[in-house]
Amino acid sequence: MKNQRTRDAVSQARAPSSGLGVSETTWERPSTSPGIPASPGPHRSSLPPTVNGYHVAGTPAHPPETAHMSVRKSTGDSQNLGSSSPSKKQSKENTITINCVTFPHPDTMLEQQLLKPTEWSYCDYFWADKKDPQGNGTVAGFELLLQKQLKGKQMQKEMSEFIRERIKIEEEYAKNLAKLSQNSLAAQEEGSLGEAWAQVKKSLADEAEVHLKFSAKLHSEVEKPLMNFRENFKKDMKKCDHHIADLRKQLVSRYAAVEKARKALTERQRDLEMKTQQLEIKLSNKTEEDIKKARRKSTQAGDDLMRCVDLYNQAQSKWFEEMVTTTLELERLEVERVEMIRQHLCQYTQLRHETDMFNQSTVEPVDQLLRKVDPAKDRELWVREHKTGNIRPVDMEI
């Protein structure tokens, strides 16, 4: 599955983009001067660009109604954590998280190049989840692809069953033709017409043989290949489903850790701000020491958030790469399935043409004999065999 061509496509897709950033929250490392907030420039996490969920250029990134969604912002100007000013300057939203997958925000995103332009490839159009028409939840894009694969396998099986029914009809038809060819009706017809009639009955036996051979070839060259193609396909698809589902579960877990770390950082910052305000009004002699501890905890919480975001981005990148690789493989399998069925249906039509040709050959002797039917000649032969005398009667004399 993971061939070089697929890896190239994945690497080309990994254009720099903003991941599940931590830049919407800030924290400060301990100041060298006790009791005095650090310099105005806050410590901001700097993570390498990672692959966010893939969104097709020109299509909306809005989630289904039931999707869990959160929007991340990045801070604009630096902001002192110790300040109580309510006027934080923030840029527009950069990312939007839907069901724990991070996408570029539709209002700020740059156009993304499709991995396989003009091909309507699976790897370009199934990144978001879709509202489940059967319930209130959502269905992952990969799940839709998997359902299509399993449906294709079912259709292949039903085609095989259809051909089997066709074979039964052929066998029954051949059996009835053979039985009819042994019927004694009109067996006493004589002359050239009798010969033609006998050939008609013989042609039924020949036609029965043709249909038996046709049914045997249908079984070996069409039905059996359709039935046996990818016997373990469902099992393979189940493994594939579990693999992608495990990666998605890991992504959900990483996202939960990010949210937990983000909440912890917010609480540490709030505690630091409160202690800083207490220092300003000198409510306690221990405030400076408390501020040092609060700042260390805030810094540690920020570092924890950075680590969690990094792990999340790694998990999302892994999921992205496996999604591209696996969807391209599903695409290849679908093309292979369709081509296989097409070839065997072509074989069916070829066998059908051959059967028609052989059936035609069974009636050619009948046609030849029918062209030779001569009522006058038949009458002559019959008269010669059955005549009772050629002296005609005359009038009686007195």
Short mmCIF file of C-alpha atoms in Angstrom, two decimals:
data_model
loop_
_atom_site.label_atom_id
_atom_site.label_comp_id
_atom_site.label_asym_id
_atom_site.label_seq_id
_atom_site.Cartn_x
_atom_site.Cartn_y
_atom_site.Cartn_z
CA MET A 1 0.00 0.00 0.00
CA LYS A 2 2.69 2.42 0.95
CA ASN A 3 4.52 2.71 -2.33
CA GLN A 4 6.84 5.50 -3.35
CA ARG A 5 4.24 7.18 -5.51
CA THR A 6 1.87 7.52 -2.58
CA ARG A 7 4.61 8.86 -0.29
CA ASP A 8 5.40 11.51 -2.90
CA ALA A 9 1.76 12.58 -2.99
CA VAL A 10 1.67 12.79 0.79
CA SER A 11 4.87 14.82 0.99
CA GLN A 12 3.59 17.27 -1.61
CA ALA A 13 0.40 17.74 0.40
CA ARG A 14 2.22 18.64 3.60
CA ALA A 15 2.33 22.33 2.89
CA PRO A 16 2.93 24.63 5.87
CA SER A 17 -0.28 25.33 7.70
CA SER A 18 -1.30 26.36 11.17
CA GLY A 19 -1.92 23.33 13.36
CA LEU A 20 -3.92 23.22 16.53
CA GLY A 21 -1.98 26.24 17.74
CA VAL A 22 -1.30 27.32 21.30
CA SER A 23 -0.81 30.94 20.37
CA GLU A 24 -4.18 32.02 21.66
CA THR A 25 -2.94 31.69 25.23
CA THR A 26 0.25 33.15 26.64
CA TRP A 27 2.41 32.62 29.66
CA GLU A 28 5.60 34.08 31.07
CA ARG A 29 8.72 32.51 32.44
CA PRO A 30 9.90 33.71 35.90
CA SER A 31 11.23 37.26 35.97
CA THR A 32 14.72 37.95 37.26
CA SER A 33 13.30 40.67 39.48
CA PRO A 34 10.96 39.38 42.17
CA GLY A 35 7.58 40.99 42.18
CA ILE A 36 8.03 42.60 38.78
CA PRO A 37 6.30 41.05 35.75
CA ALA A 38 8.54 39.88 32.94
CA SER A 39 9.13 41.87 29.80
CA PRO A 40 6.05 42.62 27.67
CA GLY A 41 6.99 40.03 25.06
CA PRO A 42 5.15 36.84 26.05
CA HIS A 43 6.55 33.39 25.45
CA ARG A 44 4.68 31.93 22.50
CA SER A 45 4.84 28.34 21.41
CA SER A 46 6.69 27.77 18.20
CA LEU A 47 5.81 24.44 16.69
CA PRO A 48 6.90 23.24 13.25
CA PRO A 49 4.14 23.39 10.63
CA THR A 50 2.17 20.20 10.49
CA VAL A 51 -0.54 18.77 8.32
CA ASN A 52 -4.00 19.84 9.37
CA GLY A 53 -7.02 17.95 8.15
CA TYR A 54 -7.23 18.33 4.38
CA HIS A 55 -9.92 20.65 3.02
CA VAL A 56 -10.64 20.86 -0.70
CA ALA A 57 -10.05 24.21 -2.31
CA GLY A 58 -13.20 26.11 -3.09
CA THR A 59 -15.49 24.07 -0.82
CA PRO A 60 -16.87 25.28 2.51
CA ALA A 61 -15.27 24.03 5.70
CA HIS A 62 -18.38 24.43 7.81
CA PRO A 63 -19.16 21.34 9.87
CA PRO A 64 -22.34 19.28 10.09
CA GLU A 65 -24.85 20.54 12.61
CA THR A 66 -23.98 17.81 15.09
CA ALA A 67 -20.21 18.09 14.82
CA HIS A 68 -18.15 19.19 17.80
CA MET A 69 -16.44 22.39 16.76
CA SER A 70 -14.01 24.83 18.29
CA VAL A 71 -12.24 27.85 16.84
CA ARG A 72 -8.63 28.75 17.64
CA LYS A 73 -7.27 32.27 17.47
CA SER A 74 -3.74 33.57 17.38
CA THR A 75 -2.74 36.61 19.38
CA GLY A 76 -1.78 39.69 17.50
CA ASP A 77 0.29 42.13 19.61
CA SER A 78 2.17 40.86 22.62
CA GLN A 79 0.23 41.07 25.83
CA ASN A 80 1.53 41.28 29.38
CA LEU A 81 -0.06 38.57 31.51
CA GLY A 82 0.14 40.73 34.59
CA SER A 83 -1.96 43.47 33.03
CA SER A 84 -5.64 43.62 33.74
CA SER A 85 -6.43 45.46 30.51
CA PRO A 86 -9.46 43.86 28.86
CA SER A 87 -8.51 45.00 25.35
CA LYS A 88 -6.58 42.04 23.92
CA LYS A 89 -5.84 42.44 20.24
CA GLN A 90 -6.48 39.29 18.25
CA SER A 91 -6.32 38.43 14.60
CA LYS A 92 -9.02 36.56 12.75
CA GLU A 93 -9.48 32.88 13.43
CA ASN A 94 -6.82 30.77 11.76
CA THR A 95 -8.13 27.26 12.35
CA ILE A 96 -11.35 25.48 13.11
CA THR A 97 -11.52 22.12 14.90
CA ILE A 98 -14.33 19.78 13.90
CA ASN A 99 -14.67 16.45 15.71
CA CYS A 100 -11.07 16.79 16.93
CA VAL A 101 -9.67 17.37 13.42
CA THR A 102 -8.15 20.77 12.71
CA PHE A 103 -8.93 22.53 9.42
CA PRO A 104 -8.02 25.97 8.11
CA HIS A 105 -10.71 28.48 8.97
CA PRO A 106 -12.86 29.21 5.89
CA ASP A 107 -12.52 32.96 6.40
CA THR A 108 -8.72 33.01 6.43
CA MET A 109 -7.58 29.85 4.64
CA LEU A 110 -5.44 29.95 1.56
CA GLU A 111 -6.48 27.85 -1.41
CA GLN A 112 -5.20 24.30 -1.12
CA GLN A 113 -3.95 22.41 -4.13
CA LEU A 114 -5.69 19.07 -4.64
CA LEU A 115 -3.43 16.05 -4.32
CA LYS A 116 -4.70 14.67 -7.63
CA PRO A 117 -6.30 17.53 -9.56
CA THR A 118 -8.95 16.71 -12.20
CA GLU A 119 -9.15 13.05 -11.07
CA TRP A 120 -11.88 13.28 -8.40
CA SER A 121 -9.66 11.10 -6.25
CA TYR A 122 -10.81 9.66 -2.93
CA CYS A 123 -7.78 11.21 -1.23
CA ASP A 124 -9.07 14.74 -1.94
CA TYR A 125 -12.73 14.70 -0.93
CA PHE A 126 -13.30 12.70 2.27
CA TRP A 127 -11.54 14.56 5.08
CA ALA A 128 -14.55 15.91 6.94
CA ASP A 129 -17.24 13.90 8.71
CA LYS A 130 -20.77 13.75 7.31
CA LYS A 131 -24.06 13.89 9.16
CA ASP A 132 -25.49 10.42 9.57
CA PRO A 133 -28.88 10.30 7.79
CA GLN A 134 -29.86 7.37 10.02
CA GLY A 135 -29.18 9.11 13.32
CA ASN A 136 -27.97 12.20 15.13
CA GLY A 137 -24.26 11.45 14.89
CA THR A 138 -21.72 11.74 12.11
CA VAL A 139 -20.04 9.32 9.74
CA ALA A 140 -16.33 9.67 8.98
CA GLY A 141 -15.40 10.25 5.37
CA PHE A 142 -13.25 7.12 5.43
CA GLU A 143 -16.24 5.12 6.63
CA LEU A 144 -18.18 6.15 3.54
CA LEU A 145 -15.34 4.89 1.35
CA LEU A 146 -15.23 1.64 3.27
CA GLN A 147 -18.99 1.18 2.88
CA LYS A 148 -18.61 1.67 -0.87
CA GLN A 149 -15.93 -1.03 -0.99
CA LEU A 150 -18.11 -3.48 0.93
CA LYS A 151 -21.10 -2.61 -1.22
CA GLY A 152 -18.99 -3.27 -4.30
CA LYS A 153 -18.09 -6.69 -2.90
CA GLN A 154 -21.79 -7.41 -2.30
CA MET A 155 -22.68 -6.32 -5.84
CA GLN A 156 -19.98 -8.61 -7.18
CA LYS A 157 -21.45 -11.50 -5.18
CA GLU A 158 -24.95 -10.76 -6.45
CA MET A 159 -23.71 -10.67 -10.03
CA SER A 160 -22.21 -14.10 -9.49
CA GLU A 161 -25.54 -15.35 -8.13
CA PHE A 162 -27.31 -13.86 -11.15
CA ILE A 163 -25.00 -15.76 -13.51
CA ARG A 164 -25.66 -18.92 -11.48
CA GLU A 165 -29.39 -18.48 -12.09
CA ARG A 166 -28.64 -18.00 -15.78
CA ILE A 167 -26.70 -21.25 -15.73
CA LYS A 168 -29.64 -23.08 -14.14
CA ILE A 169 -31.92 -21.80 -16.89
CA GLU A 170 -29.46 -22.95 -19.54
CA GLU A 171 -29.16 -26.40 -17.97
CA GLU A 172 -32.92 -26.78 -17.66
CA TYR A 173 -33.37 -25.55 -21.20
CA ALA A 174 -30.80 -28.04 -22.51
CA LYS A 175 -32.45 -30.84 -20.59
CA ASN A 176 -35.86 -30.02 -22.07
CA LEU A 177 -34.44 -29.71 -25.58
CA ALA A 178 -32.78 -33.12 -25.30
CA LYS A 179 -36.00 -34.64 -24.01
CA LEU A 180 -38.03 -33.08 -26.79
CA SER A 181 -35.62 -34.32 -29.44
CA GLN A 182 -36.55 -37.90 -28.41
CA ASN A 183 -40.26 -37.28 -28.87
CA SER A 184 -41.93 -39.58 -31.41
CA LEU A 185 -44.45 -37.08 -32.70
CA ALA A 186 -44.62 -36.99 -36.49
CA ALA A 187 -42.04 -39.74 -36.66
CA GLN A 188 -43.93 -41.43 -39.52
CA GLU A 189 -43.56 -38.48 -41.89
CA GLU A 190 -42.05 -39.76 -45.17
CA GLY A 191 -40.04 -38.49 -48.10
CA SER A 192 -37.90 -35.37 -48.21
CA LEU A 193 -40.20 -33.65 -45.71
CA GLY A 194 -39.75 -36.58 -43.34
CA GLU A 195 -35.97 -36.22 -43.63
CA ALA A 196 -36.23 -32.50 -42.88
CA TRP A 197 -38.46 -33.20 -39.89
CA ALA A 198 -36.01 -35.78 -38.53
CA GLN A 199 -33.24 -33.18 -38.88
CA VAL A 200 -35.35 -30.68 -36.93
CA LYS A 201 -35.52 -33.11 -34.04
CA LYS A 202 -31.80 -33.86 -34.29
CA SER A 203 -31.03 -30.14 -34.25
CA LEU A 204 -32.72 -29.93 -30.87
CA ALA A 205 -30.33 -32.50 -29.48
CA ASP A 206 -27.40 -30.60 -31.00
CA GLU A 207 -28.71 -27.33 -29.58
CA ALA A 208 -29.10 -28.95 -26.17
CA GLU A 209 -25.40 -29.89 -26.28
CA VAL A 210 -24.50 -26.32 -27.22
CA HIS A 211 -26.41 -24.93 -24.23
CA LEU A 212 -24.83 -27.45 -21.87
CA LYS A 213 -21.38 -26.36 -23.01
CA PHE A 214 -22.45 -22.72 -22.67
CA SER A 215 -23.61 -23.28 -19.08
CA ALA A 216 -20.38 -25.09 -18.20
CA LYS A 217 -18.28 -22.22 -19.57
CA LEU A 218 -20.43 -19.69 -17.75
CA HIS A 219 -19.66 -21.47 -14.52
CA SER A 220 -15.91 -21.79 -15.03
CA GLU A 221 -15.22 -18.50 -16.85
CA VAL A 222 -17.74 -16.07 -15.34
CA GLU A 223 -19.59 -17.24 -12.22
CA LYS A 224 -16.69 -18.84 -10.37
CA PRO A 225 -14.19 -15.99 -10.94
CA LEU A 226 -16.79 -13.45 -9.79
CA MET A 227 -17.53 -15.46 -6.65
CA ASN A 228 -13.92 -16.18 -5.72
CA PHE A 229 -12.44 -12.74 -6.44
CA ARG A 230 -10.99 -11.41 -3.17
CA GLU A 231 -12.39 -14.09 -0.91
CA ASN A 232 -10.87 -12.42 2.19
CA PHE A 233 -11.86 -8.90 1.14
CA LYS A 234 -14.21 -8.23 4.06
CA LYS A 235 -11.57 -9.35 6.53
CA ASP A 236 -8.97 -7.11 4.88
CA MET A 237 -11.35 -4.15 4.93
CA LYS A 238 -12.06 -4.76 8.62
CA LYS A 239 -8.35 -4.59 9.40
CA CYS A 240 -8.08 -1.41 7.37
CA ASP A 241 -11.05 0.10 9.20
CA HIS A 242 -9.56 -0.74 12.59
CA HIS A 243 -6.22 0.79 11.62
CA ILE A 244 -7.70 4.14 10.58
CA ALA A 245 -10.16 4.10 13.51
CA ASP A 246 -7.29 3.56 15.97
CA LEU A 247 -5.44 6.53 14.52
CA ARG A 248 -8.58 8.64 14.80
CA LYS A 249 -9.10 7.55 18.42
CA GLN A 250 -5.52 8.51 19.18
CA LEU A 251 -6.19 11.91 17.60
CA VAL A 252 -9.26 12.35 19.79
CA SER A 253 -7.22 11.43 22.86
CA ARG A 254 -4.48 13.91 21.92
CA TYR A 255 -7.05 16.62 21.40
CA ALA A 256 -8.57 15.97 24.81
CA ALA A 257 -5.09 16.30 26.33
CA VAL A 258 -4.63 19.63 24.55
CA GLU A 259 -7.91 20.97 25.88
CA LYS A 260 -7.04 19.80 29.38
CA ALA A 261 -3.61 21.46 29.19
CA ARG A 262 -5.18 24.61 27.77
CA LYS A 263 -7.62 24.75 30.66
CA ALA A 264 -4.81 24.21 33.15
CA LEU A 265 -2.78 27.03 31.61
CA THR A 266 -5.77 29.37 31.78
CA GLU A 267 -6.19 28.59 35.48
CA ARG A 268 -2.47 29.15 36.16
CA GLN A 269 -2.55 32.46 34.34
CA ARG A 270 -5.62 33.52 36.26
CA ASP A 271 -3.86 32.62 39.52
CA LEU A 272 -0.77 34.55 38.47
CA GLU A 273 -2.80 37.60 37.55
CA MET A 274 -4.64 37.51 40.86
CA LYS A 275 -1.39 37.32 42.85
CA THR A 276 0.09 40.14 40.80
CA GLN A 277 -2.90 42.32 41.66
CA GLN A 278 -2.49 41.40 45.33
CA LEU A 279 1.14 42.57 45.17
CA GLU A 280 0.07 45.91 43.74
CA ILE A 281 -2.25 46.54 46.66
CA LYS A 282 0.17 44.88 49.10
CA LEU A 283 -2.30 42.60 50.72
CA SER A 284 0.30 40.09 51.87
CA ASN A 285 4.04 39.97 52.62
CA LYS A 286 4.20 36.55 51.01
CA THR A 287 2.84 37.79 47.70
CA GLU A 288 6.25 38.07 45.98
CA GLU A 289 7.11 34.46 46.79
CA ASP A 290 3.66 33.38 45.73
CA ILE A 291 4.11 35.20 42.42
CA LYS A 292 7.36 33.29 41.80
CA LYS A 293 5.61 30.00 42.39
CA ALA A 294 2.61 31.03 40.30
CA ARG A 295 4.87 32.11 37.44
CA ARG A 296 6.78 28.83 37.52
CA LYS A 297 3.50 26.90 37.44
CA SER A 298 2.23 29.07 34.61
CA THR A 299 5.41 28.45 32.64
CA GLN A 300 5.20 24.72 33.29
CA ALA A 301 1.56 24.71 32.20
CA GLY A 302 2.57 26.49 28.99
CA ASP A 303 5.31 23.95 28.34
CA ASP A 304 2.81 21.15 28.94
CA LEU A 305 0.42 22.73 26.46
CA MET A 306 3.20 22.99 23.88
CA ARG A 307 4.03 19.34 24.36
CA CYS A 308 0.39 18.29 24.07
CA VAL A 309 -0.11 20.32 20.91
CA ASP A 310 3.05 18.84 19.42
CA LEU A 311 1.80 15.31 20.18
CA TYR A 312 -1.61 16.20 18.72
CA ASN A 313 -0.05 17.52 15.51
CA GLN A 314 2.08 14.41 15.23
CA ALA A 315 -1.01 12.22 15.63
CA GLN A 316 -2.93 14.25 13.07
CA SER A 317 -0.03 14.12 10.64
CA LYS A 318 0.13 10.33 11.01
CA TRP A 319 -3.62 10.04 10.49
CA PHE A 320 -3.40 12.31 7.44
CA GLU A 321 -0.64 10.28 5.84
CA GLU A 322 -2.43 6.99 6.48
CA MET A 323 -5.66 8.43 5.13
CA VAL A 324 -3.97 9.46 1.88
CA THR A 325 -2.19 6.13 1.54
CA THR A 326 -5.26 4.05 2.37
CA THR A 327 -7.77 6.02 0.29
CA LEU A 328 -5.48 5.75 -2.73
CA GLU A 329 -5.30 2.00 -2.15
CA LEU A 330 -9.11 1.80 -1.90
CA GLU A 331 -9.29 3.74 -5.13
CA ARG A 332 -6.94 1.27 -6.80
CA LEU A 333 -8.95 -1.68 -5.47
CA GLU A 334 -12.19 -0.19 -6.80
CA VAL A 335 -10.71 0.32 -10.26
CA GLU A 336 -9.41 -3.24 -10.16
CA ARG A 337 -12.82 -4.61 -9.12
CA VAL A 338 -14.70 -2.73 -11.83
CA GLU A 339 -12.20 -3.77 -14.49
CA MET A 340 -12.37 -7.42 -13.38
CA ILE A 341 -16.17 -7.45 -13.58
CA ARG A 342 -16.11 -5.68 -16.94
CA GLN A 343 -13.74 -8.29 -18.36
CA HIS A 344 -15.87 -11.21 -17.16
CA LEU A 345 -19.08 -9.66 -18.44
CA CYS A 346 -17.31 -9.22 -21.78
CA GLN A 347 -16.49 -12.92 -21.56
CA TYR A 348 -20.18 -13.60 -20.96
CA THR A 349 -21.19 -11.71 -24.09
CA GLN A 350 -18.47 -13.48 -26.07
CA LEU A 351 -19.75 -16.88 -24.93
CA ARG A 352 -23.26 -15.76 -25.78
CA HIS A 353 -22.18 -14.83 -29.31
CA GLU A 354 -20.45 -18.18 -29.68
CA THR A 355 -23.58 -19.96 -28.47
CA ASP A 356 -25.66 -18.12 -31.04
CA MET A 357 -23.17 -19.11 -33.71
CA PHE A 358 -23.24 -22.77 -32.69
CA ASN A 359 -27.02 -22.70 -32.50
CA GLN A 360 -27.07 -21.32 -36.00
CA SER A 361 -24.89 -24.19 -37.14
CA THR A 362 -27.39 -26.69 -35.72
CA VAL A 363 -30.20 -25.37 -37.92
CA GLU A 364 -28.17 -25.06 -41.12
CA PRO A 365 -28.69 -28.76 -42.00
CA VAL A 366 -32.41 -28.23 -41.42
CA ASP A 367 -32.38 -25.29 -43.81
CA GLN A 368 -30.55 -27.32 -46.42
CA LEU A 369 -33.04 -30.19 -46.22
CA LEU A 370 -36.00 -27.84 -46.24
CA ARG A 371 -34.75 -26.33 -49.48
CA LYS A 372 -34.70 -29.85 -50.95
CA VAL A 373 -38.28 -30.69 -50.02
CA ASP A 374 -40.07 -31.63 -53.28
CA PRO A 375 -43.72 -32.65 -52.99
CA ALA A 376 -43.72 -34.07 -56.55
CA LYS A 377 -40.70 -36.22 -55.92
CA ASP A 378 -42.13 -37.37 -52.61
CA ARG A 379 -45.34 -38.32 -54.39
CA GLU A 380 -43.44 -40.29 -56.99
CA LEU A 381 -41.49 -42.24 -54.39
CA TRP A 382 -44.57 -42.94 -52.39
CA VAL A 383 -46.58 -44.05 -55.38
CA ARG A 384 -43.79 -46.35 -56.56
CA GLU A 385 -43.73 -47.99 -53.17
CA HIS A 386 -47.40 -48.20 -52.47
CA LYS A 387 -49.13 -48.32 -55.87
CA THR A 388 -51.86 -50.92 -56.32
CA GLY A 389 -52.11 -50.81 -60.09
CA ASN A 390 -52.13 -48.35 -62.93
CA ILE A 391 -54.98 -49.90 -65.00
CA ARG A 392 -57.97 -47.65 -64.75
CA PRO A 393 -61.52 -48.92 -64.68
CA VAL A 394 -63.76 -48.77 -67.85
CA ASP A 395 -67.53 -48.86 -68.54
CA MET A 396 -69.34 -52.13 -68.19
CA GLU A 397 -70.61 -53.69 -71.44
CA ILE A 398 -74.05 -55.39 -71.87
#
